[in-house]
Short mmCIF file of C-alpha atoms in Angstrom, two decimals:
data_model
loop_
_atom_site.label_atom_id
_atom_site.label_comp_id
_atom_site.label_asym_id
_atom_site.label_seq_id
_atom_site.Cartn_x
_atom_site.Cartn_y
_atom_site.Cartn_z
CA MET A 17 -97.50 159.66 10.32
CA THR A 18 -96.70 158.52 6.77
CA LYS A 19 -95.45 160.94 4.12
CA VAL A 20 -95.19 160.03 0.43
CA PHE A 21 -93.69 162.18 -2.34
CA GLY A 22 -94.75 160.58 -5.62
CA PRO A 23 -93.08 157.14 -5.71
CA VAL A 24 -90.90 157.93 -2.67
CA ARG A 25 -92.06 157.06 0.85
CA ALA A 26 -90.18 159.53 3.05
CA LEU A 27 -91.77 158.42 6.36
CA ALA A 28 -93.63 155.19 7.15
CA SER A 29 -95.88 154.96 10.24
CA VAL A 30 -93.75 157.18 12.47
CA SER A 31 -95.40 157.72 15.84
CA PHE A 32 -94.23 159.20 19.12
CA GLU A 33 -95.36 161.54 21.88
CA LEU A 34 -93.58 164.57 23.37
CA GLY A 35 -94.23 166.32 26.67
CA PRO A 36 -93.08 169.49 28.49
CA GLY A 37 -89.33 169.58 29.02
CA ASP A 38 -88.60 166.79 26.49
CA SER A 39 -85.42 167.25 24.49
CA VAL A 40 -85.09 164.77 21.62
CA ALA A 41 -82.16 164.25 19.26
CA VAL A 42 -83.13 162.72 15.91
CA MET A 43 -80.35 160.97 14.01
CA GLY A 44 -80.14 158.93 10.86
CA PRO A 45 -78.33 158.64 7.56
CA ASN A 46 -79.04 160.99 4.64
CA GLY A 47 -82.49 160.33 3.20
CA ALA A 48 -83.77 158.70 6.39
CA GLY A 49 -86.63 161.21 6.68
CA LYS A 50 -85.30 163.59 9.34
CA SER A 51 -86.04 166.86 7.52
CA THR A 52 -89.44 165.51 6.43
CA LEU A 53 -90.25 164.84 10.10
CA LEU A 54 -89.40 168.41 11.05
CA ALA A 55 -91.51 169.71 8.11
CA LEU A 56 -94.49 167.76 9.43
CA LEU A 57 -93.99 168.90 13.05
CA SER A 58 -93.64 172.54 11.90
CA LEU A 59 -96.86 172.24 9.84
CA ALA A 60 -94.96 173.24 6.69
CA THR A 61 -96.43 170.15 5.08
CA ARG A 62 -99.14 167.60 5.91
CA PRO A 63 -98.78 163.89 6.35
CA THR A 64 -100.14 161.69 3.61
CA ARG A 65 -101.68 159.56 6.34
CA GLY A 66 -101.86 160.20 10.08
CA ARG A 67 -102.15 163.32 12.20
CA VAL A 68 -100.06 165.74 14.19
CA LEU A 69 -101.74 166.63 17.49
CA PHE A 70 -100.90 169.58 19.78
CA GLY A 71 -102.39 169.17 23.22
CA GLY A 72 -104.71 166.55 21.83
CA GLU A 73 -106.00 168.87 19.11
CA PRO A 74 -105.31 168.37 15.40
CA GLY A 75 -102.58 170.66 14.11
CA ARG A 76 -103.36 169.95 10.48
CA THR A 77 -105.17 173.25 9.92
CA GLY A 78 -102.00 175.16 10.83
CA GLY A 79 -103.93 178.09 12.25
CA PRO A 80 -102.06 181.01 13.81
CA ASP A 81 -102.85 179.82 17.35
CA VAL A 82 -100.99 176.57 16.68
CA ARG A 83 -98.20 178.00 14.55
CA ALA A 84 -97.43 180.61 17.23
CA ARG A 85 -96.49 177.72 19.55
CA ILE A 86 -93.78 176.47 17.16
CA GLY A 87 -90.25 177.82 16.61
CA LEU A 88 -88.21 176.56 13.68
CA LEU A 89 -84.48 176.84 13.03
CA SER A 90 -83.80 175.40 9.58
CA HIS A 91 -81.00 175.58 7.01
CA ASP A 92 -82.57 178.82 5.81
CA PRO A 93 -82.22 181.39 8.59
CA LEU A 94 -85.66 182.90 7.69
CA VAL A 95 -84.61 186.45 8.44
CA TYR A 96 -84.59 189.61 6.31
CA PRO A 97 -80.99 190.08 5.07
CA ASP A 98 -81.09 193.89 4.83
CA LEU A 99 -82.37 194.38 8.38
CA THR A 100 -80.08 194.22 11.43
CA GLY A 101 -80.47 191.39 13.85
CA ARG A 102 -82.27 193.65 16.28
CA GLU A 103 -84.64 194.94 13.61
CA ASN A 104 -85.48 191.37 12.64
CA LEU A 105 -86.18 190.40 16.26
CA VAL A 106 -88.43 193.41 16.86
CA LEU A 107 -90.30 192.71 13.61
CA PHE A 108 -90.87 189.03 14.41
CA ALA A 109 -91.83 189.87 18.00
CA ARG A 110 -94.54 192.17 16.61
CA LEU A 111 -95.72 189.48 14.26
CA HIS A 112 -96.02 187.11 17.24
CA GLY A 113 -98.02 189.69 19.16
CA VAL A 114 -95.39 190.14 21.89
CA ALA A 115 -96.49 192.89 24.28
CA ASP A 116 -93.12 194.72 24.26
CA PRO A 117 -91.18 193.75 21.15
CA SER A 118 -88.15 195.90 21.95
CA ALA A 119 -87.78 194.41 25.41
CA ARG A 120 -88.14 190.86 24.04
CA ALA A 121 -85.45 191.58 21.45
CA ALA A 122 -83.18 192.97 24.15
CA ASP A 123 -83.70 189.87 26.33
CA LEU A 124 -82.76 187.55 23.44
CA GLU A 125 -79.73 189.67 22.55
CA GLU A 126 -78.51 189.18 26.09
CA GLU A 127 -79.35 185.47 26.29
CA LEU A 128 -77.53 184.67 23.04
CA ALA A 129 -74.81 187.34 23.38
CA LEU A 130 -75.90 189.21 20.24
CA GLY A 131 -75.19 192.69 21.57
CA GLY A 132 -71.83 193.07 19.83
CA PHE A 133 -73.24 192.75 16.31
CA ALA A 134 -77.07 192.63 16.31
CA ALA A 135 -77.71 196.37 16.39
CA ASP A 136 -75.33 197.87 13.85
CA ARG A 137 -74.99 195.44 10.91
CA PRO A 138 -77.48 193.96 8.41
CA VAL A 139 -77.60 190.20 8.85
CA ARG A 140 -76.22 189.67 5.33
CA ALA A 141 -72.90 191.01 6.69
CA LEU A 142 -72.75 188.58 9.63
CA SER A 143 -70.61 185.46 9.91
CA ARG A 144 -72.20 182.01 9.72
CA GLY A 145 -72.14 181.61 13.48
CA GLN A 146 -73.54 185.09 14.14
CA LEU A 147 -76.33 184.57 11.61
CA GLN A 148 -77.22 181.22 13.16
CA ARG A 149 -77.55 182.82 16.59
CA VAL A 150 -79.82 185.56 15.19
CA ALA A 151 -81.88 182.85 13.48
CA LEU A 152 -82.18 180.96 16.77
CA ALA A 153 -83.28 184.16 18.50
CA ARG A 154 -85.91 184.62 15.80
CA ALA A 155 -87.15 181.07 16.42
CA LEU A 156 -87.40 181.80 20.17
CA VAL A 157 -88.95 185.26 19.95
CA GLY A 158 -92.53 184.04 20.44
CA SER A 159 -91.57 181.83 23.43
CA PRO A 160 -92.65 178.66 21.58
CA ASP A 161 -93.73 175.48 23.29
CA LEU A 162 -92.09 173.41 20.53
CA LEU A 163 -88.66 174.26 19.13
CA LEU A 164 -87.49 172.45 16.00
CA LEU A 165 -83.84 172.60 14.91
CA ASP A 166 -82.24 171.18 11.78
CA GLU A 167 -78.46 170.78 12.19
CA PRO A 168 -78.09 174.00 14.23
CA ALA A 169 -74.36 173.52 14.95
CA ALA A 170 -73.20 172.62 11.44
CA GLY A 171 -70.05 174.57 10.53
CA LEU A 172 -70.01 176.64 13.74
CA ASP A 173 -67.08 177.27 16.05
CA THR A 174 -67.06 176.11 19.68
CA ALA A 175 -68.18 179.45 21.12
CA ALA A 176 -71.22 179.66 18.82
CA VAL A 177 -72.20 176.08 19.57
CA SER A 178 -71.95 176.74 23.31
CA ARG A 179 -74.38 179.68 23.02
CA ILE A 180 -76.84 177.49 21.16
CA GLU A 181 -76.55 174.73 23.75
CA GLU A 182 -77.17 177.19 26.57
CA ALA A 183 -80.30 178.49 24.86
CA LEU A 184 -81.61 174.96 24.30
CA LEU A 185 -81.04 173.98 27.94
CA ALA A 186 -82.78 177.17 29.11
CA HIS A 187 -85.73 176.36 26.81
CA ARG A 188 -85.91 172.88 28.29
CA GLU A 189 -85.79 174.19 31.86
CA ARG A 190 -88.77 176.50 31.06
CA GLY A 191 -90.74 173.42 30.09
CA GLY A 192 -90.31 173.79 26.36
CA ILE A 193 -90.01 170.85 23.99
CA SER A 194 -87.13 170.62 21.54
CA VAL A 195 -86.56 168.31 18.59
CA LEU A 196 -83.01 168.46 17.29
CA VAL A 197 -81.88 166.88 14.02
CA THR A 198 -78.14 166.32 14.17
CA HIS A 199 -75.29 164.20 12.92
CA GLU A 200 -73.15 165.11 15.95
CA PRO A 201 -73.20 162.58 18.82
CA ASP A 202 -71.27 164.99 21.04
CA LEU A 203 -74.01 167.63 20.77
CA ALA A 204 -76.76 165.08 21.25
CA ALA A 205 -75.06 163.73 24.36
CA ARG A 206 -74.91 167.19 25.93
CA ILE A 207 -78.47 168.37 25.42
CA ALA A 208 -80.85 165.48 24.63
CA GLY A 209 -82.73 163.29 27.04
CA ARG A 210 -84.16 161.03 24.38
CA ALA A 211 -82.81 159.42 21.21
CA ILE A 212 -84.71 158.72 18.00
CA VAL A 213 -82.93 157.10 15.04
CA LEU A 214 -84.66 156.99 11.68
CA MET A 215 -83.81 154.42 9.06
CA ALA A 216 -85.47 154.48 5.61
CA GLY A 217 -88.37 156.48 6.96
CA ARG A 218 -89.02 154.27 9.98
CA VAL A 219 -88.17 154.60 13.67
CA ALA A 220 -85.31 152.22 14.33
CA VAL A 221 -84.59 153.47 17.86
CA ASP A 222 -86.75 155.40 20.33
CA ALA A 223 -85.11 155.27 23.74
CA PRO A 224 -83.76 157.30 26.63
CA ALA A 225 -80.53 159.06 25.65
CA PRO A 226 -77.43 156.99 26.28
CA GLU A 227 -74.70 158.38 28.52
CA GLY A 228 -71.89 160.11 26.60
CA ALA A 229 -71.00 160.65 22.97
CA ALA A 230 -69.35 157.22 22.63
CA ALA A 231 -72.56 155.49 23.66
CA TRP A 232 -74.50 157.61 21.12
CA ARG A 233 -72.11 156.55 18.38
CA GLU A 234 -72.41 152.89 19.38
CA MET A 235 -76.22 153.08 19.45
CA TYR A 236 -76.28 154.76 16.01
CA VAL A 237 -73.85 152.33 14.40
CA GLU A 238 -75.81 149.35 15.75
CA ALA A 239 -79.06 150.76 14.32
CA VAL A 240 -77.49 151.41 10.92
CA GLU A 241 -75.70 148.08 10.68
CA GLY A 242 -78.84 146.31 11.85
CA GLY A 243 -80.86 147.89 9.05
CA GLY A 244 -83.25 149.41 11.52
CA ALA A 245 -84.38 146.06 12.90
#
């Protein structure tokens, strides 16, 4: 895939394949094309050249059958601020055609430990960590095949990050695919099985995940200092 915004080439001939159970951490300096990559995979935008295929079928049309297979956790939580967390989850479960929206919301509340605050407060009154967990539950409510996350742990405390990690590992064990954009080698080392480093819109590294946060940092520094060679 190549994506161009006017005179700016955000991505240049980026190509890779993902399969069930894959968990990929995408790293790179600011402006490397990470958020653009997620936008393409989520079908929020189309590539200037190239295609996104889901199960061998073009995803460019962005029909509801394809979009229903994708969950996105972005910088915007994409929830209704005046509804409670539970009300948001029930609403989005209905939009996804879930057979029992209330039961699905209850399952996610338990999985992400939302019970202490999801039912009685509008999400605008939640802390950053609580809001992020509600947003992750919203991304998971349709049981997506592909889960896309943009810096999900930024600014969160250890307990909130642990809940997010547990949810990602459970998604992986169910055969789901996750693509995680992060600047945190420690998080990548705990949950990712594959490493992709973007440099100036190109793939500088696409390899099995190294062992441990120190190895992630070394891999990343080598890619940056090498200019993506």
